PDB file of C-alpha atoms in Angstrom:
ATOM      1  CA  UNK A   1      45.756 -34.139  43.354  1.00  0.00           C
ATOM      2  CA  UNK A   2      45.511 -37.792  44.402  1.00  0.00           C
ATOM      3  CA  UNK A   3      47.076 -38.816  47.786  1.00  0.00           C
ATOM      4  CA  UNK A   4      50.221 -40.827  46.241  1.00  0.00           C
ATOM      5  CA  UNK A   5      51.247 -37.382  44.537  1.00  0.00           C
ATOM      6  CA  UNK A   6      50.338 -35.058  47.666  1.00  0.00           C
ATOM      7  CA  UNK A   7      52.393 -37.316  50.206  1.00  0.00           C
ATOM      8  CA  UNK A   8      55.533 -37.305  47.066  1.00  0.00           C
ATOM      9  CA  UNK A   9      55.367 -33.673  47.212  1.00  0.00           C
ATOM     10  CA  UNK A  10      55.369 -33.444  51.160  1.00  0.00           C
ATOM     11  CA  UNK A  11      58.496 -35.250  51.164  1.00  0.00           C
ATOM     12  CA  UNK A  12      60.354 -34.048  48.735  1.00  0.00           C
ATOM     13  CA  UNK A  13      59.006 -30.664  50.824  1.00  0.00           C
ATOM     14  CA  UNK A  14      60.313 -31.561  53.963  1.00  0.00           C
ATOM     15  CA  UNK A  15      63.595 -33.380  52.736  1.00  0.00           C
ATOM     16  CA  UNK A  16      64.214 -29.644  50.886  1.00  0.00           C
ATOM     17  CA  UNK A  17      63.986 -28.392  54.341  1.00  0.00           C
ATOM     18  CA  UNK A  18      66.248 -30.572  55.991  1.00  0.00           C
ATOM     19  CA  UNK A  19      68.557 -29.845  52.833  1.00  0.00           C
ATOM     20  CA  UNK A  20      68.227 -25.915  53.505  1.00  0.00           C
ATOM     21  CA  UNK A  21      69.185 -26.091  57.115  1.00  0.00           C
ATOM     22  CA  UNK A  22      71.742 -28.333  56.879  1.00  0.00           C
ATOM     23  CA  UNK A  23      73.015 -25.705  54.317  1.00  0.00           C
ATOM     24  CA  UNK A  24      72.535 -23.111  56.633  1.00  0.00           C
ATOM     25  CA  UNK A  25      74.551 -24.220  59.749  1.00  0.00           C
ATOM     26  CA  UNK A  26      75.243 -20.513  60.932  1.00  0.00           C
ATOM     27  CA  UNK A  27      71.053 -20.200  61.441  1.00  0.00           C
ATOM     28  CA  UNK A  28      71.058 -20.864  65.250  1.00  0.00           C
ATOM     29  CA  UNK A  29      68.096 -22.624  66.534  1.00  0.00           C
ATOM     30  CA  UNK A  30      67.007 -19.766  69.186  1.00  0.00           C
ATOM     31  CA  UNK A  31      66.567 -17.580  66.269  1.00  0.00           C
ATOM     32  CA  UNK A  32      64.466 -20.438  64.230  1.00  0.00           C
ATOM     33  CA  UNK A  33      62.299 -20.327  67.695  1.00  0.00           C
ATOM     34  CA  UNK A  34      62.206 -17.220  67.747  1.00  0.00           C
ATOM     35  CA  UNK A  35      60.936 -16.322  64.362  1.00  0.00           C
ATOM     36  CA  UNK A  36      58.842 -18.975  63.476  1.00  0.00           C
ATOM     37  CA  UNK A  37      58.139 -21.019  67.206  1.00  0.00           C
ATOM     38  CA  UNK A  38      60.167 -24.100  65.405  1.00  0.00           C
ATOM     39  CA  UNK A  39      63.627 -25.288  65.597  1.00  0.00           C
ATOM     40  CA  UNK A  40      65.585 -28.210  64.710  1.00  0.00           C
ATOM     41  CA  UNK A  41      65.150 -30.209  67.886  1.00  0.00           C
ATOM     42  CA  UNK A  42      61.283 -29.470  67.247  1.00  0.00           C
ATOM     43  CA  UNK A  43      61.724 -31.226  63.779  1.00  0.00           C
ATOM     44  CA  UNK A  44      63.033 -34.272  65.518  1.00  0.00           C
ATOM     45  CA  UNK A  45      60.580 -34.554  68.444  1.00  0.00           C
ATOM     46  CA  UNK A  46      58.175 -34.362  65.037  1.00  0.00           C
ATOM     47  CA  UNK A  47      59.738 -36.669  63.314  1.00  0.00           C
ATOM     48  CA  UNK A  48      60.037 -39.303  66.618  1.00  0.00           C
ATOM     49  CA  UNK A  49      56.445 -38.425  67.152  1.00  0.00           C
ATOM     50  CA  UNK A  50      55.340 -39.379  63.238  1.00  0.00           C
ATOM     51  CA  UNK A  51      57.440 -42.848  63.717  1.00  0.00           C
ATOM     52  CA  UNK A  52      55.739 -43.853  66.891  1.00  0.00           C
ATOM     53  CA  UNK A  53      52.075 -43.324  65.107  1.00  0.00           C
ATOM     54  CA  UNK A  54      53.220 -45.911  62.551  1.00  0.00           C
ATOM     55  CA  UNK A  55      54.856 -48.252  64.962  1.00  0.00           C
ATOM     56  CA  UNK A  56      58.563 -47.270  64.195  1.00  0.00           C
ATOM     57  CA  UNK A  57      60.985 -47.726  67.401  1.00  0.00           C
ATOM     58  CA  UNK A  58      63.290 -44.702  66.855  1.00  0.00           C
ATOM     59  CA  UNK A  59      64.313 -42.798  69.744  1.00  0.00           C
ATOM     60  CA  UNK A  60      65.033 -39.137  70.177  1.00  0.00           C
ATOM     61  CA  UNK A  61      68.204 -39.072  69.341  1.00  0.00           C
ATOM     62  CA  UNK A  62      68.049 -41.554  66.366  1.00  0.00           C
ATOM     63  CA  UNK A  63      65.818 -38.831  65.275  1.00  0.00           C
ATOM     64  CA  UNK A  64      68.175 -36.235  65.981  1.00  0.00           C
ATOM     65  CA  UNK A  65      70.799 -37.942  63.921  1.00  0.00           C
ATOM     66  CA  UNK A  66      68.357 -37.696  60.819  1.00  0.00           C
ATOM     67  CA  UNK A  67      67.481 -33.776  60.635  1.00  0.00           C
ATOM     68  CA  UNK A  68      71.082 -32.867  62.092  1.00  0.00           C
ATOM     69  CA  UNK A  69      72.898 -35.236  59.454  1.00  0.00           C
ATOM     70  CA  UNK A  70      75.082 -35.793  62.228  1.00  0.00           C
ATOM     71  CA  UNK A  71      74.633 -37.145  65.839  1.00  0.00           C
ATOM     72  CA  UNK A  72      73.225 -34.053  67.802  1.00  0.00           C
ATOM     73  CA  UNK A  73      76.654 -33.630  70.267  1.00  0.00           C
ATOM     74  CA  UNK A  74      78.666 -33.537  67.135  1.00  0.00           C
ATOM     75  CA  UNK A  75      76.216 -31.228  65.711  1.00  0.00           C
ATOM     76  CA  UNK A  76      76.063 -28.799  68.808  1.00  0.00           C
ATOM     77  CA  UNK A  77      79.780 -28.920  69.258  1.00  0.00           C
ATOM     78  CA  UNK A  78      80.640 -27.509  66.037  1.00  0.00           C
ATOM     79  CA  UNK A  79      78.140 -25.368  64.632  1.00  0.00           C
ATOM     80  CA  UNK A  80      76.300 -24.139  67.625  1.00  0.00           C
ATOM     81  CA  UNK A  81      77.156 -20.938  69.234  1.00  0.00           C
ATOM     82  CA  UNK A  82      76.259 -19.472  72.864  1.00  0.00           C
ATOM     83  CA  UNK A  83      72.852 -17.754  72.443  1.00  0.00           C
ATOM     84  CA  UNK A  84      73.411 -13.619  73.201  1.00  0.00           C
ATOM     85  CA  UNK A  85      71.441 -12.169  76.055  1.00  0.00           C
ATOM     86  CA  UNK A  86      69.533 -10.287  73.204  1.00  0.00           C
ATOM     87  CA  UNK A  87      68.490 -13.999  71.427  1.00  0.00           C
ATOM     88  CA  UNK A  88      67.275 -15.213  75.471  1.00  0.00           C
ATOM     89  CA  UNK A  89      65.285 -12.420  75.858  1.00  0.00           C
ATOM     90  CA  UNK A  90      63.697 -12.552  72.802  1.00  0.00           C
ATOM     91  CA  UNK A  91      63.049 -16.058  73.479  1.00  0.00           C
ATOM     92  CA  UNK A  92      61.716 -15.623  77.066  1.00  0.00           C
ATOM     93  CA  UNK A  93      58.837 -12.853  75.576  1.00  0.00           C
ATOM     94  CA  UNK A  94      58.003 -15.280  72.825  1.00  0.00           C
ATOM     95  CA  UNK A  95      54.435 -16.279  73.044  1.00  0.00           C
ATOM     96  CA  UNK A  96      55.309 -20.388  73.932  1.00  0.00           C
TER      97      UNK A  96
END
């Protein structure tokens, strides 16, 4: 596979991702950490990260903007819900 067709595939990859999370509002980001040690605010620190290496000014919360679909307090105030004591703990054994 040629690089052109690899880096297509990646995208359409990760925009798929974006696509199933933004689909899947009611998946809390404590329980994305911890089950797979990744949330949506880690996508965007990725994503800020990636833009710097190529020179891109976008800030954290630009960033936020693009994997939330939404600016992140607009985000957080309507979809995200208090974490249970059962979700902290879990989070607090996780292997960081």
């Amino acid at each position: 596979m040629d690089d052109n067709t690899r880096l297509t595939l990646e995208a359409e990859t990760f925009r798929r991702l974006i696509q199933h999370l933004d689909e899947n509002k009611d998946v809390q980001n404590i329980d994305l950490m911890n089950l797979a040690g990744f949330c949506r605010n880690c996508l965007s620190k990725w994503y800020k990260a990636a833009a710097e290496d190529k020179g891109i000014d976008l800030d954290y919360e630009e960033a936020r903007e693009i994997i939330y679909g939404m600016p992140y307090a607009e985000w957080k105030q309507n979809f995200q819900q208090e974490a249970t004591a059962e979700q902290q703990a879990a989070f607090k054994t996780r292997d960081n």
